[in-house]
């Protein structure tokens, strides 16, 4: 399976409606894709150990998407492949008073994984050009300047050994409606029902415009965006796992050399 077709063409303007959120690629069913997903998760587990042993790189995974797009589910099913000791997950919520008193990257930079580790962002600094723009939380000039600030920040991370991979979990408006209704009716999911999500849904078109701009302006070689068809959870997991396997594979990770004269040590009885 090739993931490259899912990334954005460098330089081109990006139109979300050209991407089918219900796509399942060449796969017809969850069962058919099961083996590929299993293989990817096993490979991710090996690559993470190697990332840790190698110690020269970190992996930062950014998850963005509308409410119910599956950010939590992706973390559960894909990040679950990693050894918990090697991963940190950070969920970015409405900024606190302290966070708001700093520049918008302050809370983000602190959460970037150190070399050897995997960091996963459930929402991210992109909220500062998405919800902030749609909800008019800052003057236009402030969020507009952030695209370049984000690119500079991600360039710094890349130069410091952090491989940044950004996923937009792309669900359709109708699938979001279905998932919100499920949260409303299913007693096991009602705890996730947030009336505030309905207000965001009403701003769907504004969010799509904001996402298109963010993806277009901040799709760089250092930190590419990938649009993940997310109406089918199994395909979403497969695509995300595949792209991570490929990204970690390109780091050419290796075990460090063993201690000198390792064979000469005598292990005490
Ligand atoms: P959830 O992901 O459902 O837990 O919700 C987190 C909420 O925090 C979402 O409604 C986000 O839009 C909001 N949020 C995250 N970052 C920011 C930010 N920088 N400014 C304003 N709201 C934010
Ligand atoms: Mg929410």
Short mmCIF file of C-alpha atoms and ligand atoms in Angstrom, two decimals:
data_model
loop_
_atom_site.label_atom_id
_atom_site.label_comp_id
_atom_site.label_asym_id
_atom_site.label_seq_id
_atom_site.Cartn_x
_atom_site.Cartn_y
_atom_site.Cartn_z
CA UNK A 1 0.00 0.00 0.00
CA UNK A 2 1.38 3.41 -1.02
CA UNK A 3 0.54 6.38 1.16
CA UNK A 4 2.21 9.02 -0.95
CA UNK A 5 -0.92 9.82 -2.91
CA UNK A 6 -2.48 11.02 0.32
CA UNK A 7 -0.01 13.79 0.99
CA UNK A 8 -0.51 17.19 -0.54
CA UNK A 9 1.30 18.28 -3.66
CA UNK A 10 3.96 20.77 -2.54
CA UNK A 11 3.06 24.27 -3.58
CA UNK A 12 -0.46 23.51 -4.84
CA UNK A 13 -3.59 24.97 -3.34
CA UNK A 14 -5.38 22.40 -1.41
CA UNK A 15 -9.10 21.56 -1.76
CA UNK A 16 -10.55 19.20 0.80
CA UNK A 17 -13.56 18.31 -1.31
CA UNK A 18 -11.23 16.57 -3.75
CA UNK A 19 -10.46 13.99 -1.06
CA UNK A 20 -13.08 11.32 -0.39
CA UNK A 21 -13.47 10.82 3.38
CA UNK A 22 -15.11 7.44 2.72
CA UNK A 23 -12.25 6.08 0.63
CA UNK A 24 -10.88 2.67 1.58
CA UNK A 25 -8.16 2.58 -1.07
CA UNK A 26 -7.74 -0.85 -2.54
CA UNK A 27 -9.30 -2.51 0.50
CA UNK A 28 -12.89 -3.72 0.53
CA UNK A 29 -13.39 -4.59 4.18
CA UNK A 30 -11.96 -4.40 7.65
CA UNK A 31 -11.28 -8.13 7.54
CA UNK A 32 -9.32 -7.81 4.33
CA UNK A 33 -7.18 -5.01 5.80
CA UNK A 34 -6.69 -6.75 9.15
CA UNK A 35 -3.42 -8.48 8.30
CA UNK A 36 -1.85 -5.31 6.89
CA UNK A 37 -2.77 -3.36 10.03
CA UNK A 38 -1.42 -6.09 12.29
CA UNK A 39 1.86 -6.15 10.37
CA UNK A 40 2.16 -2.37 10.59
CA UNK A 41 1.56 -2.33 14.33
CA UNK A 42 4.16 -5.04 14.90
CA UNK A 43 6.64 -3.12 12.75
CA UNK A 44 5.91 0.12 14.64
CA UNK A 45 6.69 -1.62 17.89
CA UNK A 46 10.10 -2.73 16.55
CA UNK A 47 10.85 0.68 15.06
CA UNK A 48 10.04 2.41 18.32
CA UNK A 49 12.54 0.27 20.20
CA UNK A 50 15.09 1.12 17.56
CA UNK A 51 14.23 4.83 17.81
CA UNK A 52 14.93 4.66 21.52
CA UNK A 53 18.15 2.67 21.17
CA UNK A 54 19.40 4.87 18.34
CA UNK A 55 18.73 8.06 20.31
CA UNK A 56 19.27 10.52 17.46
CA UNK A 57 15.67 11.21 16.53
CA UNK A 58 12.24 11.81 18.00
CA UNK A 59 8.89 11.27 16.29
CA UNK A 60 6.14 13.84 16.70
CA UNK A 61 2.68 12.85 15.47
CA UNK A 62 0.14 15.65 15.18
CA UNK A 63 -3.54 14.66 15.06
CA UNK A 64 -6.11 17.17 13.92
CA UNK A 65 -9.69 16.79 12.79
CA UNK A 66 -13.25 17.83 13.49
CA UNK A 67 -15.05 16.55 16.59
CA UNK A 68 -15.71 12.78 16.31
CA UNK A 69 -13.11 12.43 13.53
CA UNK A 70 -11.34 9.76 15.57
CA UNK A 71 -8.33 11.41 17.19
CA UNK A 72 -8.82 9.42 20.39
CA UNK A 73 -9.52 6.19 18.51
CA UNK A 74 -6.36 6.60 16.46
CA UNK A 75 -4.33 7.03 19.62
CA UNK A 76 -5.91 3.96 21.18
CA UNK A 77 -5.45 1.72 18.14
CA UNK A 78 -2.21 2.93 16.58
CA UNK A 79 -0.25 4.39 19.49
CA UNK A 80 -1.24 1.26 21.36
CA UNK A 81 1.43 -0.50 19.32
CA UNK A 82 4.17 1.39 21.16
CA UNK A 83 5.72 0.57 24.51
CA UNK A 84 3.97 3.03 26.88
CA UNK A 85 7.36 4.00 28.36
CA UNK A 86 8.45 5.41 25.03
CA UNK A 87 5.39 7.53 24.25
CA UNK A 88 3.83 10.71 25.57
CA UNK A 89 0.36 11.86 24.58
CA UNK A 90 -0.58 15.50 25.01
CA UNK A 91 -4.14 16.74 24.57
CA UNK A 92 -4.41 20.44 23.89
CA UNK A 93 -7.51 21.97 25.40
CA UNK A 94 -8.77 25.55 25.67
CA UNK A 95 -5.65 27.40 26.88
CA UNK A 96 -5.41 28.26 30.57
CA UNK A 97 -4.84 31.83 31.75
CA UNK A 98 -1.17 31.04 32.20
CA UNK A 99 -0.88 29.59 28.70
CA UNK A 100 -2.68 32.59 27.20
CA UNK A 101 -0.22 34.93 28.88
CA UNK A 102 2.58 33.35 26.78
CA UNK A 103 3.14 33.06 23.05
CA UNK A 104 0.97 30.36 21.44
CA UNK A 105 3.87 27.93 20.98
CA UNK A 106 4.97 28.00 24.60
CA UNK A 107 2.79 25.13 25.79
CA UNK A 108 3.44 23.23 22.58
CA UNK A 109 7.21 23.41 22.61
CA UNK A 110 7.32 22.02 26.14
CA UNK A 111 5.41 18.94 25.00
CA UNK A 112 7.70 18.07 22.06
CA UNK A 113 9.26 14.64 22.65
CA UNK A 114 12.97 14.40 23.38
CA UNK A 115 15.18 12.30 21.09
CA UNK A 116 14.43 8.61 21.44
CA UNK A 117 10.77 9.19 22.19
CA UNK A 118 7.46 9.33 20.36
CA UNK A 119 5.13 12.23 21.12
CA UNK A 120 1.53 12.36 20.06
CA UNK A 121 -0.46 15.59 19.96
CA UNK A 122 -4.22 15.26 20.29
CA UNK A 123 -4.93 18.69 18.76
CA UNK A 124 -1.96 21.02 18.60
CA UNK A 125 -0.65 24.47 17.75
CA UNK A 126 -2.88 24.25 14.68
CA UNK A 127 -5.85 25.09 16.89
CA UNK A 128 -4.33 28.56 16.96
CA UNK A 129 -5.11 28.99 13.25
CA UNK A 130 -8.34 26.93 13.32
CA UNK A 131 -10.71 27.45 16.27
CA UNK A 132 -9.01 30.76 17.01
CA UNK A 133 -9.73 31.94 13.47
CA UNK A 134 -13.25 30.55 13.20
CA UNK A 135 -14.27 31.82 16.63
CA UNK A 136 -12.46 35.14 16.09
CA UNK A 137 -10.48 34.79 19.32
CA UNK A 138 -7.68 37.07 18.10
CA UNK A 139 -7.49 39.89 15.54
CA UNK A 140 -6.95 38.58 11.98
CA UNK A 141 -3.38 39.86 11.80
CA UNK A 142 -2.44 37.71 14.79
CA UNK A 143 -3.54 34.32 13.43
CA UNK A 144 -2.45 35.17 9.90
CA UNK A 145 1.14 35.67 11.08
CA UNK A 146 1.09 32.23 12.66
CA UNK A 147 1.45 30.16 9.49
CA UNK A 148 5.01 31.40 9.05
CA UNK A 149 5.67 31.14 12.77
CA UNK A 150 4.52 27.52 12.71
CA UNK A 151 6.72 26.74 9.70
CA UNK A 152 9.74 28.26 11.43
CA UNK A 153 8.98 26.29 14.60
CA UNK A 154 8.60 22.99 12.74
CA UNK A 155 11.79 23.69 10.80
CA UNK A 156 13.63 24.13 14.09
CA UNK A 157 12.22 20.82 15.32
CA UNK A 158 13.28 19.03 12.14
CA UNK A 159 16.78 20.48 12.41
CA UNK A 160 16.91 19.18 15.98
CA UNK A 161 16.14 15.59 14.99
CA UNK A 162 12.36 15.58 15.37
CA UNK A 163 10.47 13.89 12.55
CA UNK A 164 7.12 15.67 12.41
CA UNK A 165 4.15 13.92 10.78
CA UNK A 166 0.80 15.67 10.68
CA UNK A 167 -2.52 13.95 10.06
CA UNK A 168 -5.81 15.55 9.20
CA UNK A 169 -8.48 12.97 9.97
CA UNK A 170 -10.97 13.73 7.23
CA UNK A 171 -14.58 12.77 8.00
CA UNK A 172 -17.64 13.75 6.04
CA UNK A 173 -20.31 15.98 7.45
CA UNK A 174 -22.82 13.13 7.26
CA UNK A 175 -20.53 10.73 9.14
CA UNK A 176 -20.06 13.33 11.88
CA UNK A 177 -23.83 13.60 12.19
CA UNK A 178 -24.09 9.83 12.51
CA UNK A 179 -21.40 9.74 15.20
CA UNK A 180 -22.94 12.62 17.16
CA UNK A 181 -26.33 10.86 17.08
CA UNK A 182 -24.66 7.71 18.33
CA UNK A 183 -23.18 9.67 21.24
CA UNK A 184 -26.60 11.09 21.97
CA UNK A 185 -28.37 7.71 22.02
CA UNK A 186 -25.86 5.07 23.12
CA UNK A 187 -25.65 5.00 26.95
CA UNK A 188 -22.03 3.84 26.66
CA UNK A 189 -21.14 6.89 24.59
CA UNK A 190 -23.33 9.58 26.11
CA UNK A 191 -20.49 10.74 28.35
CA UNK A 192 -18.74 11.93 25.19
CA UNK A 193 -21.71 14.02 24.06
CA UNK A 194 -20.76 17.69 24.26
CA UNK A 195 -23.42 20.22 23.24
CA UNK A 196 -20.54 22.57 22.35
CA UNK A 197 -19.65 20.23 19.47
CA UNK A 198 -22.98 21.12 17.82
CA UNK A 199 -21.95 24.77 17.65
CA UNK A 200 -18.68 23.79 15.97
CA UNK A 201 -20.63 21.62 13.53
CA UNK A 202 -22.70 24.62 12.50
CA UNK A 203 -19.44 26.29 11.51
CA UNK A 204 -18.40 23.32 9.35
CA UNK A 205 -17.71 25.36 6.19
CA UNK A 206 -15.63 27.92 8.08
CA UNK A 207 -13.58 25.09 9.57
CA UNK A 208 -13.01 23.51 6.17
CA UNK A 209 -11.70 26.83 4.84
CA UNK A 210 -9.46 27.23 7.89
CA UNK A 211 -8.17 23.67 7.49
CA UNK A 212 -7.50 24.15 3.78
CA UNK A 213 -5.44 27.23 4.52
CA UNK A 214 -3.53 25.62 7.37
CA UNK A 215 -2.78 22.50 5.34
CA UNK A 216 -1.75 24.53 2.30
CA UNK A 217 0.38 27.07 4.12
CA UNK A 218 2.10 24.63 6.46
CA UNK A 219 2.74 21.61 4.25
CA UNK A 220 6.52 21.53 4.19
CA UNK A 221 9.16 18.94 3.42
CA UNK A 222 10.18 19.10 7.09
CA UNK A 223 6.68 18.54 8.38
CA UNK A 224 4.23 17.24 5.77
CA UNK A 225 0.48 17.00 6.16
CA UNK A 226 -1.39 13.84 5.30
CA UNK A 227 -5.12 13.77 4.66
CA UNK A 228 -6.51 10.56 6.07
CA UNK A 229 -9.89 9.26 4.89
CA UNK A 230 -11.54 8.75 8.27
CA UNK A 231 -15.17 7.76 7.70
CA UNK A 232 -14.07 4.14 8.13
CA UNK A 233 -12.14 3.71 11.35
CA UNK A 234 -10.29 0.59 10.19
CA UNK A 235 -9.00 2.34 7.09
CA UNK A 236 -8.01 5.41 9.08
CA UNK A 237 -5.93 3.21 11.40
CA UNK A 238 -4.36 1.42 8.48
CA UNK A 239 -3.35 4.64 6.72
CA UNK A 240 -1.92 6.29 9.83
CA UNK A 241 0.05 3.18 10.77
CA UNK A 242 1.36 2.83 7.23
CA UNK A 243 2.59 6.41 7.03
CA UNK A 244 4.31 6.10 10.41
CA UNK A 245 6.05 2.88 9.37
CA UNK A 246 7.31 4.62 6.23
CA UNK A 247 8.42 7.75 8.09
CA UNK A 248 10.32 5.85 10.77
CA UNK A 249 11.77 3.60 8.08
CA UNK A 250 13.28 6.60 6.32
CA UNK A 251 15.19 7.63 9.45
CA UNK A 252 17.61 4.73 8.87
CA UNK A 253 17.61 3.91 12.56
CA UNK A 254 20.33 1.64 13.87
CA UNK A 255 21.44 0.20 17.16
CA UNK A 256 24.43 2.02 18.67
CA UNK A 257 27.71 0.07 18.63
CA UNK A 258 28.11 -2.29 21.61
CA UNK A 259 30.53 -1.42 24.42
CA UNK A 260 34.17 -2.07 23.47
CA UNK A 261 35.36 -5.65 23.98
CA UNK A 262 31.88 -6.75 25.00
CA UNK A 263 32.82 -10.40 24.64
CA UNK A 264 35.64 -10.13 27.19
CA UNK A 265 33.38 -9.43 30.17
CA UNK A 266 32.77 -12.26 32.57
CA UNK A 267 29.28 -12.28 33.98
CA UNK A 268 29.47 -13.12 37.72
CA UNK A 269 27.75 -16.35 38.81
P1 LIG B 1 -11.63 18.02 23.09
O1 LIG B 1 -10.58 17.78 22.06
O2 LIG B 1 -12.99 17.55 22.66
O3 LIG B 1 -11.25 17.59 24.44
O4 LIG B 1 -11.83 19.61 23.18
C1 LIG B 1 -10.79 20.48 23.37
C2 LIG B 1 -11.30 21.85 22.99
O5 LIG B 1 -10.25 22.78 23.20
C3 LIG B 1 -11.71 21.96 21.54
O6 LIG B 1 -12.98 22.54 21.44
C4 LIG B 1 -10.63 22.86 20.94
O7 LIG B 1 -11.09 23.65 19.89
C5 LIG B 1 -10.24 23.68 22.14
N1 LIG B 1 -8.91 24.27 21.98
C6 LIG B 1 -7.74 23.62 21.84
N2 LIG B 1 -6.71 24.49 21.64
C7 LIG B 1 -7.27 25.72 21.65
C8 LIG B 1 -6.73 27.03 21.48
N3 LIG B 1 -5.43 27.22 21.27
N4 LIG B 1 -7.58 28.06 21.58
C9 LIG B 1 -8.92 27.85 21.80
N5 LIG B 1 -9.48 26.65 21.94
C10 LIG B 1 -8.66 25.59 21.87
MG1 LIG B 2 -14.71 18.18 21.54
#
